[in-house]
Short mmCIF file of N, CA, C and O in Angstrom, two decimals:
data_model
loop_
_atom_site.label_atom_id
_atom_site.label_comp_id
_atom_site.label_asym_id
_atom_site.label_seq_id
_atom_site.Cartn_x
_atom_site.Cartn_y
_atom_site.Cartn_z
N ASN J 1 -4.90 15.57 4.55
CA ASN J 1 -3.45 15.15 4.56
C ASN J 1 -3.50 13.55 4.20
O ASN J 1 -4.21 12.90 4.85
N LEU J 2 -2.55 13.10 3.37
CA LEU J 2 -2.24 11.80 3.13
C LEU J 2 -1.75 11.08 4.10
O LEU J 2 -0.96 11.74 5.26
N PRO J 3 -1.98 9.82 4.45
CA PRO J 3 -1.36 9.09 5.46
C PRO J 3 0.17 8.93 5.37
O PRO J 3 0.69 8.95 4.13
N VAL J 4 0.80 8.97 6.50
CA VAL J 4 2.22 9.14 6.56
C VAL J 4 2.77 7.99 7.41
O VAL J 4 2.43 7.96 8.52
N ILE J 5 3.76 7.27 7.13
CA ILE J 5 4.41 6.25 7.97
C ILE J 5 5.64 6.98 8.61
O ILE J 5 6.46 7.73 8.00
N VAL J 6 5.53 6.93 9.96
CA VAL J 6 6.69 7.68 10.91
C VAL J 6 7.40 6.43 11.48
O VAL J 6 6.79 6.00 12.49
N ALA J 7 8.42 6.14 10.97
CA ALA J 7 9.30 5.08 11.54
C ALA J 7 10.57 5.06 10.82
O ALA J 7 10.80 5.43 9.61
N PRO J 8 11.61 4.32 11.53
CA PRO J 8 12.88 4.06 10.75
C PRO J 8 12.78 3.36 9.64
O PRO J 8 11.97 2.27 9.41
N THR J 9 13.18 3.80 8.43
CA THR J 9 13.01 3.43 7.05
C THR J 9 14.36 3.10 6.41
O THR J 9 15.11 3.98 6.40
N GLN J 10 14.48 2.13 5.54
CA GLN J 10 15.48 1.82 4.64
C GLN J 10 14.97 1.69 3.24
O GLN J 10 14.14 0.77 3.07
N LEU J 11 15.55 2.60 2.34
CA LEU J 11 14.89 2.49 0.90
C LEU J 11 16.22 2.24 0.03
O LEU J 11 17.36 2.67 0.18
N ALA J 12 15.91 1.18 -0.78
CA ALA J 12 16.96 0.88 -1.78
C ALA J 12 16.42 1.15 -3.26
O ALA J 12 15.33 0.49 -3.42
N LEU J 13 17.05 1.79 -4.18
CA LEU J 13 16.57 2.01 -5.50
C LEU J 13 17.62 1.69 -6.42
O LEU J 13 18.76 2.36 -6.11
N SER J 14 17.52 0.78 -7.47
CA SER J 14 18.44 0.69 -8.44
C SER J 14 17.72 0.72 -9.84
O SER J 14 16.84 -0.06 -10.12
N LEU J 15 17.95 1.75 -10.57
CA LEU J 15 17.37 1.92 -11.84
C LEU J 15 18.37 2.19 -12.88
O LEU J 15 19.17 3.06 -12.69
N SER J 16 18.22 1.50 -13.98
CA SER J 16 19.22 1.71 -15.11
C SER J 16 18.62 2.01 -16.33
O SER J 16 17.39 1.65 -16.49
N GLY J 17 19.33 2.96 -17.16
CA GLY J 17 18.76 3.24 -18.44
C GLY J 17 19.40 4.41 -18.89
O GLY J 17 20.37 4.98 -18.34
N SER J 18 19.01 5.08 -20.15
CA SER J 18 19.63 6.10 -20.67
C SER J 18 18.91 7.48 -20.01
O SER J 18 17.61 7.56 -20.03
N TYR J 19 19.75 8.37 -19.46
CA TYR J 19 19.07 9.64 -18.91
C TYR J 19 19.14 10.74 -19.69
O TYR J 19 20.03 11.17 -20.25
N SER J 20 17.92 11.27 -19.98
CA SER J 20 17.77 12.66 -20.54
C SER J 20 16.63 13.49 -20.02
O SER J 20 16.05 14.09 -20.72
N GLY J 21 16.52 13.22 -18.83
CA GLY J 21 15.44 13.75 -18.02
C GLY J 21 14.83 12.81 -17.10
O GLY J 21 14.65 11.60 -17.68
N LEU J 22 14.27 13.12 -16.03
CA LEU J 22 13.56 12.14 -15.08
C LEU J 22 12.51 11.34 -15.62
O LEU J 22 12.35 10.36 -15.51
N GLU J 23 11.59 12.10 -16.31
CA GLU J 23 10.36 11.51 -16.92
C GLU J 23 10.77 10.40 -17.89
O GLU J 23 10.38 9.25 -17.96
N ALA J 24 11.79 10.74 -18.92
CA ALA J 24 12.17 9.83 -19.83
C ALA J 24 12.92 8.61 -19.24
O ALA J 24 12.77 7.43 -19.65
N PHE J 25 13.64 8.87 -18.19
CA PHE J 25 14.46 7.84 -17.55
C PHE J 25 13.46 6.88 -16.81
O PHE J 25 13.65 5.65 -16.99
N LEU J 26 12.37 7.38 -16.25
CA LEU J 26 11.26 6.52 -15.64
C LEU J 26 10.72 5.62 -16.81
O LEU J 26 10.38 4.66 -16.47
N ALA J 27 10.23 6.36 -17.94
CA ALA J 27 9.56 5.64 -18.84
C ALA J 27 10.43 4.55 -19.49
O ALA J 27 9.85 3.78 -20.02
N THR J 28 11.69 4.61 -19.59
CA THR J 28 12.58 3.47 -20.15
C THR J 28 13.33 2.87 -19.32
O THR J 28 13.93 1.80 -19.71
N GLY J 29 13.54 3.31 -17.98
CA GLY J 29 14.39 2.54 -17.19
C GLY J 29 13.90 1.20 -16.70
O GLY J 29 12.69 0.79 -16.84
N LYS J 30 14.87 0.59 -16.01
CA LYS J 30 14.66 -0.90 -15.55
C LYS J 30 15.38 -1.21 -14.29
O LYS J 30 16.46 -0.67 -14.08
N GLY J 31 14.62 -1.66 -13.42
CA GLY J 31 15.45 -1.78 -12.12
C GLY J 31 14.46 -2.29 -11.01
O GLY J 31 13.52 -3.10 -11.21
N GLU J 32 14.83 -2.10 -9.63
CA GLU J 32 13.99 -2.57 -8.55
C GLU J 32 14.26 -1.55 -7.40
O GLU J 32 15.01 -0.64 -7.48
N ALA J 33 12.97 -1.70 -6.64
CA ALA J 33 13.06 -0.75 -5.35
C ALA J 33 12.58 -1.77 -4.28
O ALA J 33 11.74 -2.48 -4.40
N SER J 34 13.05 -1.33 -3.09
CA SER J 34 12.64 -1.99 -1.82
C SER J 34 12.61 -1.12 -0.74
O SER J 34 13.52 -0.08 -0.57
N ILE J 35 11.78 -1.16 0.12
CA ILE J 35 11.52 -0.43 1.47
C ILE J 35 11.23 -1.24 2.62
O ILE J 35 10.48 -2.16 2.52
N ASP J 36 12.15 -1.13 3.56
CA ASP J 36 11.95 -1.83 4.72
C ASP J 36 11.78 -0.84 5.96
O ASP J 36 12.35 -0.01 6.15
N ILE J 37 10.55 -0.96 6.64
CA ILE J 37 10.12 -0.09 7.58
C ILE J 37 9.96 -0.83 9.05
O ILE J 37 9.53 -1.83 9.09
N SER J 38 10.85 -0.25 10.05
CA SER J 38 10.71 -0.66 11.48
C SER J 38 9.44 -0.24 12.03
O SER J 38 8.59 0.49 11.49
N ALA J 39 9.32 -0.54 13.24
CA ALA J 39 7.95 -0.13 14.16
C ALA J 39 7.93 1.29 14.24
O ALA J 39 8.85 2.03 14.26
N GLY J 40 6.67 1.71 14.10
CA GLY J 40 6.21 3.24 14.37
C GLY J 40 4.91 3.39 14.06
O GLY J 40 4.10 2.81 14.96
N GLN J 41 4.44 4.33 13.33
CA GLN J 41 3.06 4.67 13.31
C GLN J 41 2.54 5.12 11.84
O GLN J 41 3.49 5.66 11.17
N VAL J 42 1.38 4.61 11.43
CA VAL J 42 0.87 5.06 10.21
C VAL J 42 -0.03 6.35 10.67
O VAL J 42 -1.24 6.08 11.22
N ARG J 43 0.48 7.59 10.52
CA ARG J 43 -0.55 8.69 10.88
C ARG J 43 -1.50 9.05 9.67
O ARG J 43 -1.24 8.89 8.52
N ASN J 44 -2.55 9.53 10.26
CA ASN J 44 -3.81 9.89 9.36
C ASN J 44 -4.36 8.64 8.58
O ASN J 44 -4.83 8.85 7.57
N PHE J 45 -4.42 7.38 9.16
CA PHE J 45 -5.03 6.28 8.77
C PHE J 45 -5.60 5.56 9.69
O PHE J 45 -5.03 5.04 10.82
N ASP J 46 -6.81 5.35 9.72
CA ASP J 46 -7.71 4.55 10.85
C ASP J 46 -8.09 3.27 10.33
O ASP J 46 -8.99 3.08 9.36
N ILE J 47 -7.40 2.28 10.90
CA ILE J 47 -7.58 0.88 10.47
C ILE J 47 -9.09 0.44 10.62
O ILE J 47 -9.77 -0.35 9.96
N ALA J 48 -9.67 0.81 11.85
CA ALA J 48 -11.03 0.52 12.10
C ALA J 48 -12.09 1.10 10.99
O ALA J 48 -12.95 0.25 10.67
N LYS J 49 -11.86 2.32 10.66
CA LYS J 49 -12.67 2.92 9.52
C LYS J 49 -12.60 2.12 8.20
O LYS J 49 -13.40 1.84 7.41
N PHE J 50 -11.28 1.79 7.97
CA PHE J 50 -10.95 1.07 6.74
C PHE J 50 -11.84 -0.39 6.82
O PHE J 50 -12.38 -0.62 5.88
N ARG J 51 -11.67 -1.22 7.91
CA ARG J 51 -12.48 -2.30 8.10
C ARG J 51 -13.94 -2.03 7.98
O ARG J 51 -14.65 -2.85 7.11
N GLY J 52 -14.41 -1.07 8.57
CA GLY J 52 -15.82 -0.79 8.52
C GLY J 52 -16.38 -0.54 7.04
O GLY J 52 -17.42 -0.84 6.57
N ALA J 53 -15.44 0.38 6.26
CA ALA J 53 -15.83 0.68 5.01
C ALA J 53 -15.86 -0.73 4.03
O ALA J 53 -16.69 -0.77 3.21
N LEU J 54 -14.88 -1.54 4.46
CA LEU J 54 -14.92 -2.67 3.53
C LEU J 54 -16.17 -3.64 3.90
O LEU J 54 -16.76 -4.26 3.01
N ASN J 55 -16.53 -3.43 5.14
CA ASN J 55 -17.66 -4.25 5.54
C ASN J 55 -19.09 -3.80 4.93
O ASN J 55 -19.91 -4.52 4.82
N ASP J 56 -19.01 -2.47 4.48
CA ASP J 56 -20.19 -1.85 3.88
C ASP J 56 -20.50 -2.53 2.61
O ASP J 56 -21.38 -2.53 2.00
N GLY J 57 -19.27 -3.10 1.99
CA GLY J 57 -19.49 -3.85 0.71
C GLY J 57 -19.69 -2.91 -0.55
O GLY J 57 -20.03 -3.53 -1.54
N VAL J 58 -19.25 -1.75 -0.41
CA VAL J 58 -19.41 -0.83 -1.67
C VAL J 58 -18.03 -0.05 -1.91
O VAL J 58 -17.30 0.11 -0.89
N LEU J 59 -17.89 0.45 -3.22
CA LEU J 59 -16.77 1.38 -3.41
C LEU J 59 -16.81 2.47 -2.58
O LEU J 59 -17.74 3.09 -2.26
N PHE J 60 -15.49 2.90 -1.99
CA PHE J 60 -15.43 4.19 -1.29
C PHE J 60 -13.96 4.81 -1.54
O PHE J 60 -13.10 4.12 -2.06
N ASN J 61 -14.01 6.04 -1.25
CA ASN J 61 -12.88 6.87 -1.48
C ASN J 61 -11.92 6.66 -0.36
O ASN J 61 -12.42 6.82 0.69
N LEU J 62 -10.61 6.23 -0.66
CA LEU J 62 -9.72 6.09 0.62
C LEU J 62 -9.70 7.28 1.48
O LEU J 62 -9.50 6.88 2.80
N PRO J 63 -9.61 8.47 1.17
CA PRO J 63 -9.56 9.65 2.04
C PRO J 63 -10.78 9.54 3.17
O PRO J 63 -10.61 10.10 3.99
N SER J 64 -11.76 8.85 2.89
CA SER J 64 -12.89 8.72 3.89
C SER J 64 -12.42 7.96 5.12
O SER J 64 -13.14 8.14 6.10
N VAL J 65 -11.42 7.29 4.98
CA VAL J 65 -10.83 6.46 6.23
C VAL J 65 -9.57 7.17 6.77
O VAL J 65 -8.89 6.59 7.59
N TYR J 66 -9.20 8.36 6.31
CA TYR J 66 -8.14 8.99 6.84
C TYR J 66 -8.59 9.61 8.27
O TYR J 66 -9.63 9.73 8.57
N GLY J 67 -7.58 9.77 9.10
CA GLY J 67 -7.93 10.24 10.35
C GLY J 67 -7.07 9.31 11.45
O GLY J 67 -6.86 8.13 11.21
N GLY J 68 -6.84 9.85 12.70
CA GLY J 68 -6.11 9.19 13.63
C GLY J 68 -4.90 8.55 13.29
O GLY J 68 -4.07 9.33 12.61
N GLY J 69 -4.57 7.52 14.01
CA GLY J 69 -3.23 6.80 13.61
C GLY J 69 -3.35 5.17 14.03
O GLY J 69 -4.18 4.98 14.68
N THR J 70 -2.59 4.64 13.33
CA THR J 70 -2.46 3.08 13.36
C THR J 70 -1.13 2.61 13.64
O THR J 70 -0.08 3.10 13.07
N PRO J 71 -0.85 1.94 14.99
CA PRO J 71 0.56 1.53 15.25
C PRO J 71 1.08 0.54 14.17
O PRO J 71 0.28 -0.24 13.64
N LEU J 72 2.33 0.63 13.90
CA LEU J 72 2.96 -0.28 12.79
C LEU J 72 4.12 -1.07 13.44
O LEU J 72 4.86 -0.47 14.16
N LYS J 73 3.86 -2.27 13.16
CA LYS J 73 5.10 -3.07 13.73
C LYS J 73 6.29 -3.29 12.62
O LYS J 73 7.31 -2.99 13.03
N SER J 74 5.87 -3.46 11.37
CA SER J 74 6.77 -3.48 10.47
C SER J 74 6.23 -3.50 9.01
O SER J 74 5.08 -3.65 8.90
N ALA J 75 6.87 -3.16 8.02
CA ALA J 75 6.43 -3.21 6.69
C ALA J 75 7.62 -3.51 5.92
O ALA J 75 8.68 -3.13 5.86
N LYS J 76 7.25 -4.17 4.58
CA LYS J 76 8.22 -4.47 3.63
C LYS J 76 7.56 -4.50 2.18
O LYS J 76 6.63 -5.01 1.98
N LEU J 77 8.14 -3.67 1.34
CA LEU J 77 7.71 -3.45 -0.02
C LEU J 77 8.70 -3.69 -0.97
O LEU J 77 9.98 -3.10 -0.77
N LYS J 78 8.46 -4.48 -2.02
CA LYS J 78 9.42 -4.72 -3.22
C LYS J 78 8.83 -4.56 -4.32
O LYS J 78 7.64 -4.99 -4.56
N ALA J 79 9.47 -3.98 -5.48
CA ALA J 79 8.87 -3.72 -6.73
C ALA J 79 9.93 -3.94 -7.77
O ALA J 79 11.05 -3.44 -7.62
N ALA J 80 9.60 -4.43 -8.87
CA ALA J 80 10.23 -4.57 -10.06
C ALA J 80 9.79 -3.39 -10.99
O ALA J 80 8.68 -3.16 -11.19
N ILE J 81 10.75 -2.50 -11.47
CA ILE J 81 10.45 -1.33 -12.21
C ILE J 81 10.97 -1.77 -13.64
O ILE J 81 12.06 -2.00 -13.85
N ASP J 82 9.94 -1.38 -14.79
CA ASP J 82 10.25 -1.64 -15.99
C ASP J 82 9.33 -0.62 -16.93
O ASP J 82 8.22 -0.90 -16.80
N LYS J 83 10.06 0.14 -17.70
CA LYS J 83 9.26 1.09 -18.62
C LYS J 83 8.11 1.71 -17.96
O LYS J 83 7.15 1.92 -18.41
N GLY J 84 8.43 2.52 -16.76
CA GLY J 84 7.63 3.28 -16.27
C GLY J 84 6.57 2.65 -15.37
O GLY J 84 5.70 3.30 -14.80
N VAL J 85 6.63 1.50 -15.24
CA VAL J 85 5.58 0.56 -14.30
C VAL J 85 6.32 -0.13 -13.06
O VAL J 85 7.29 -0.79 -13.48
N ALA J 86 5.87 0.15 -11.91
CA ALA J 86 6.48 -0.66 -10.88
C ALA J 86 5.39 -1.69 -10.45
O ALA J 86 4.26 -1.37 -10.15
N VAL J 87 6.06 -2.92 -10.69
CA VAL J 87 5.03 -4.14 -10.25
C VAL J 87 5.47 -4.51 -8.87
O VAL J 87 6.63 -5.16 -8.66
N MET J 88 4.56 -4.57 -7.89
CA MET J 88 4.84 -4.83 -6.46
C MET J 88 4.97 -6.33 -6.53
O MET J 88 3.95 -7.06 -6.62
N THR J 89 6.27 -6.78 -6.17
CA THR J 89 6.32 -8.29 -5.97
C THR J 89 6.15 -8.80 -4.46
O THR J 89 5.90 -10.02 -4.31
N GLN J 90 6.22 -7.69 -3.58
CA GLN J 90 6.08 -8.13 -2.21
C GLN J 90 5.70 -6.80 -1.49
O GLN J 90 6.16 -5.70 -1.71
N GLY J 91 4.47 -6.94 -0.74
CA GLY J 91 3.92 -5.65 -0.13
C GLY J 91 3.27 -6.20 1.11
O GLY J 91 2.06 -6.83 1.29
N MET J 92 3.74 -5.96 2.38
CA MET J 92 3.24 -6.45 3.55
C MET J 92 3.48 -5.38 4.74
O MET J 92 4.54 -4.78 4.91
N LEU J 93 2.31 -5.08 5.43
CA LEU J 93 2.30 -4.17 6.45
C LEU J 93 1.76 -5.14 7.83
O LEU J 93 0.70 -5.47 7.66
N GLU J 94 2.74 -5.09 8.80
CA GLU J 94 2.38 -5.75 10.02
C GLU J 94 1.76 -4.56 10.77
O GLU J 94 2.58 -3.72 11.27
N LEU J 95 0.45 -4.45 11.42
CA LEU J 95 -0.08 -3.63 12.21
C LEU J 95 -0.27 -4.31 13.72
O LEU J 95 -0.18 -5.53 13.63
N GLU J 96 -0.76 -3.76 14.70
CA GLU J 96 -1.22 -4.23 15.89
C GLU J 96 -2.28 -5.18 15.58
O GLU J 96 -3.55 -4.60 15.40
N GLY J 97 -2.19 -6.33 15.53
CA GLY J 97 -3.29 -7.33 15.43
C GLY J 97 -3.81 -7.67 13.83
O GLY J 97 -4.58 -8.46 13.65
N ASP J 98 -3.22 -6.97 13.01
CA ASP J 98 -3.76 -6.84 11.57
C ASP J 98 -2.37 -7.13 10.59
O ASP J 98 -1.38 -6.55 10.94
N GLN J 99 -2.67 -7.80 9.48
CA GLN J 99 -1.57 -7.88 8.60
C GLN J 99 -2.17 -7.26 7.25
O GLN J 99 -3.35 -7.94 6.89
N ILE J 100 -1.71 -6.47 6.34
CA ILE J 100 -2.28 -6.11 5.18
C ILE J 100 -1.25 -6.57 4.07
O ILE J 100 0.02 -6.29 4.23
N VAL J 101 -1.54 -7.39 3.11
CA VAL J 101 -0.75 -7.81 1.97
C VAL J 101 -1.31 -7.13 0.64
O VAL J 101 -2.47 -7.24 0.65
N VAL J 102 -0.36 -6.58 -0.01
CA VAL J 102 -0.90 -5.92 -1.36
C VAL J 102 0.19 -6.55 -2.45
O VAL J 102 1.26 -6.65 -2.18
N SER J 103 -0.39 -6.45 -3.57
CA SER J 103 0.39 -6.73 -4.90
C SER J 103 -0.29 -5.94 -6.19
O SER J 103 -1.45 -5.63 -6.00
N GLY J 104 0.50 -5.75 -7.08
CA GLY J 104 -0.33 -5.18 -8.32
C GLY J 104 0.75 -4.08 -8.92
O GLY J 104 1.97 -4.31 -8.81
N ALA J 105 0.37 -3.32 -9.77
CA ALA J 105 1.03 -2.32 -10.59
C ALA J 105 0.80 -0.75 -10.13
O ALA J 105 -0.21 -0.51 -9.84
N LEU J 106 1.83 -0.26 -10.35
CA LEU J 106 1.85 1.40 -10.07
C LEU J 106 2.52 1.90 -11.43
O LEU J 106 3.70 2.12 -11.24
N PRO J 107 1.61 2.47 -12.28
CA PRO J 107 2.23 3.32 -13.35
C PRO J 107 2.89 4.64 -12.69
O PRO J 107 2.17 5.44 -12.08
N LEU J 108 4.22 4.72 -12.74
CA LEU J 108 4.80 5.82 -12.13
C LEU J 108 4.45 7.10 -12.83
O LEU J 108 4.49 8.31 -12.22
N LEU J 109 4.64 7.22 -14.20
CA LEU J 109 4.35 8.52 -14.87
C LEU J 109 2.94 8.99 -14.79
O LEU J 109 2.74 10.34 -14.63
N THR J 110 1.90 8.09 -14.70
CA THR J 110 0.63 8.66 -14.65
C THR J 110 0.13 8.53 -13.19
O THR J 110 -0.91 9.16 -12.95
N ARG J 111 0.95 8.10 -12.23
CA ARG J 111 0.53 7.97 -11.00
C ARG J 111 -0.76 7.29 -10.59
O ARG J 111 -1.51 7.70 -9.91
N GLY J 112 -0.85 6.17 -11.33
CA GLY J 112 -1.97 5.40 -11.16
C GLY J 112 -1.92 4.30 -10.15
O GLY J 112 -0.82 4.02 -9.69
N LEU J 113 -2.93 3.49 -9.89
CA LEU J 113 -2.90 2.47 -8.98
C LEU J 113 -3.79 1.25 -9.51
O LEU J 113 -4.83 1.43 -9.98
N ALA J 114 -3.29 0.02 -9.36
CA ALA J 114 -4.03 -1.15 -9.67
C ALA J 114 -3.52 -2.16 -8.67
O ALA J 114 -2.55 -2.90 -8.94
N LEU J 115 -3.97 -2.19 -7.58
CA LEU J 115 -3.54 -3.05 -6.43
C LEU J 115 -4.61 -4.01 -5.92
O LEU J 115 -5.82 -3.34 -5.65
N SER J 116 -4.25 -5.27 -5.67
CA SER J 116 -5.22 -6.06 -4.99
C SER J 116 -4.68 -6.28 -3.53
O SER J 116 -3.49 -6.21 -3.28
N GLY J 117 -5.48 -6.61 -2.62
CA GLY J 117 -5.04 -6.78 -1.23
C GLY J 117 -5.95 -7.61 -0.31
O GLY J 117 -7.06 -7.75 -0.64
N GLU J 118 -5.29 -7.86 0.78
CA GLU J 118 -6.09 -8.60 1.81
C GLU J 118 -5.53 -8.10 3.27
O GLU J 118 -4.33 -8.02 3.41
N ILE J 119 -6.66 -7.96 4.04
CA ILE J 119 -6.25 -7.54 5.42
C ILE J 119 -6.86 -8.72 6.23
O ILE J 119 -7.92 -9.29 6.09
N THR J 120 -5.91 -9.14 7.29
CA THR J 120 -6.18 -10.24 8.10
C THR J 120 -6.10 -9.82 9.41
O THR J 120 -5.15 -9.20 9.98
N ASP J 121 -7.30 -9.99 10.13
CA ASP J 121 -7.29 -9.56 11.55
C ASP J 121 -6.79 -10.75 12.42
O ASP J 121 -7.45 -11.73 12.30
N ASN J 122 -5.59 -10.68 13.02
CA ASN J 122 -5.07 -11.66 13.60
C ASN J 122 -5.49 -11.67 15.31
O ASN J 122 -4.79 -12.26 16.10
N ASN J 123 -6.47 -10.88 15.63
CA ASN J 123 -6.73 -10.60 17.12
C ASN J 123 -7.28 -11.92 17.69
O ASN J 123 -7.07 -12.09 18.80
N ASP J 124 -8.00 -12.71 16.99
CA ASP J 124 -8.45 -14.03 17.25
C ASP J 124 -7.73 -15.06 16.60
O ASP J 124 -7.98 -15.45 15.44
N PRO J 125 -6.70 -15.56 17.17
CA PRO J 125 -5.72 -16.54 16.49
C PRO J 125 -6.49 -17.80 16.06
O PRO J 125 -6.10 -18.60 15.20
N LEU J 126 -7.59 -18.22 16.83
CA LEU J 126 -8.32 -19.46 16.37
C LEU J 126 -9.19 -19.07 15.26
O LEU J 126 -9.67 -20.05 14.50
N ALA J 127 -9.58 -17.96 14.89
CA ALA J 127 -10.53 -17.58 13.76
C ALA J 127 -9.99 -16.15 13.17
O ALA J 127 -10.67 -15.38 13.33
N PRO J 128 -8.87 -16.13 12.44
CA PRO J 128 -8.65 -14.95 11.76
C PRO J 128 -9.55 -14.53 10.77
O PRO J 128 -10.09 -15.37 10.06
N THR J 129 -9.89 -13.24 10.64
CA THR J 129 -10.88 -12.72 9.72
C THR J 129 -10.18 -11.99 8.45
O THR J 129 -9.14 -11.28 8.68
N ARG J 130 -10.36 -12.61 7.26
CA ARG J 130 -9.88 -11.90 6.14
C ARG J 130 -10.92 -11.16 5.30
O ARG J 130 -11.89 -11.59 4.99
N GLN J 131 -10.35 -9.97 4.82
CA GLN J 131 -10.99 -9.26 3.78
C GLN J 131 -10.21 -8.90 2.54
O GLN J 131 -9.18 -8.48 2.72
N ARG J 132 -10.83 -9.03 1.56
CA ARG J 132 -10.04 -8.78 0.16
C ARG J 132 -10.60 -7.46 -0.45
O ARG J 132 -11.84 -7.16 -0.35
N PHE J 133 -9.67 -6.73 -1.09
CA PHE J 133 -10.14 -5.57 -1.70
C PHE J 133 -9.15 -5.15 -2.94
O PHE J 133 -8.11 -5.84 -3.19
N PHE J 134 -9.59 -4.25 -3.77
CA PHE J 134 -8.89 -3.66 -4.80
C PHE J 134 -8.76 -2.19 -4.59
O PHE J 134 -9.59 -1.57 -4.40
N VAL J 135 -7.54 -1.61 -5.04
CA VAL J 135 -7.31 -0.22 -4.85
C VAL J 135 -7.02 0.26 -6.35
O VAL J 135 -6.19 -0.11 -6.89
N GLY J 136 -7.79 1.22 -6.81
CA GLY J 136 -7.56 1.74 -8.07
C GLY J 136 -7.72 3.28 -8.02
O GLY J 136 -7.86 3.74 -7.02
N GLY J 137 -7.40 3.87 -9.19
CA GLY J 137 -7.45 5.35 -9.27
C GLY J 137 -6.11 5.94 -9.38
O GLY J 137 -5.31 5.38 -9.97
N SER J 138 -5.88 7.19 -8.71
CA SER J 138 -4.61 7.71 -8.61
C SER J 138 -4.03 7.75 -7.35
O SER J 138 -4.68 7.40 -6.35
N TRP J 139 -2.62 8.11 -7.25
CA TRP J 139 -2.16 8.28 -5.93
C TRP J 139 -2.88 9.34 -5.19
O TRP J 139 -3.07 9.15 -3.90
N ALA J 140 -3.36 10.39 -5.85
CA ALA J 140 -3.88 11.44 -5.03
C ALA J 140 -5.42 11.15 -4.77
O ALA J 140 -6.04 11.57 -3.63
N GLN J 141 -6.00 10.41 -5.40
CA GLN J 141 -7.27 10.05 -5.36
C GLN J 141 -7.77 8.66 -5.41
O GLN J 141 -8.46 8.20 -6.26
N PRO J 142 -7.27 7.69 -4.57
CA PRO J 142 -7.46 6.34 -4.52
C PRO J 142 -8.83 5.93 -4.13
O PRO J 142 -9.46 6.52 -3.29
N PHE J 143 -9.40 4.84 -4.82
CA PHE J 143 -10.75 4.39 -4.43
C PHE J 143 -10.46 2.75 -4.19
O PHE J 143 -9.54 2.20 -4.62
N VAL J 144 -11.36 2.42 -3.26
CA VAL J 144 -11.25 0.95 -2.74
C VAL J 144 -12.45 0.38 -2.93
O VAL J 144 -13.52 0.91 -2.66
N THR J 145 -12.55 -0.97 -3.41
CA THR J 145 -13.72 -1.79 -3.42
C THR J 145 -13.40 -3.17 -2.83
O THR J 145 -12.45 -3.70 -3.18
N PRO J 146 -14.26 -3.60 -2.15
CA PRO J 146 -14.19 -5.02 -1.50
C PRO J 146 -14.43 -5.96 -2.65
O PRO J 146 -15.17 -5.80 -3.68
N THR J 147 -13.74 -7.22 -2.42
CA THR J 147 -13.72 -8.20 -3.48
C THR J 147 -14.10 -9.39 -2.85
O THR J 147 -13.84 -10.40 -3.52
N ASN J 148 -14.49 -9.53 -1.56
CA ASN J 148 -14.94 -10.82 -0.98
C ASN J 148 -16.14 -11.37 -1.78
O ASN J 148 -17.11 -10.79 -2.10
#
């Protein structure tokens, strides 16, 4: 099962264009989307496994770190949408002790991924640890590679 965020959420979507079916609308539409998420949980995502896989320093399949759950403080995602591609202008997840920041592109019609990210471990405020990564592939089968 894919990770699922269980928390109060507010979604705003504005997309304009000529409608002749959903696929054509997404391919030609222009607009923006934003998601604000309050405290809750990311089910089926183990942040410790994710960090461990990044530390291994090799490409890994994101489903290999699925399992368990991770407390979520908040999240905010914003994207500009143009001609079938959502470009993330803001992507931030605040977890218990960790912050994940992502940016990049999400081709909506092909369900692809091209995201760069950074996870910061804030458990030691005097020496926060940062790990950078890239997420590619598809929504259903994402792969992650460390970029440190």
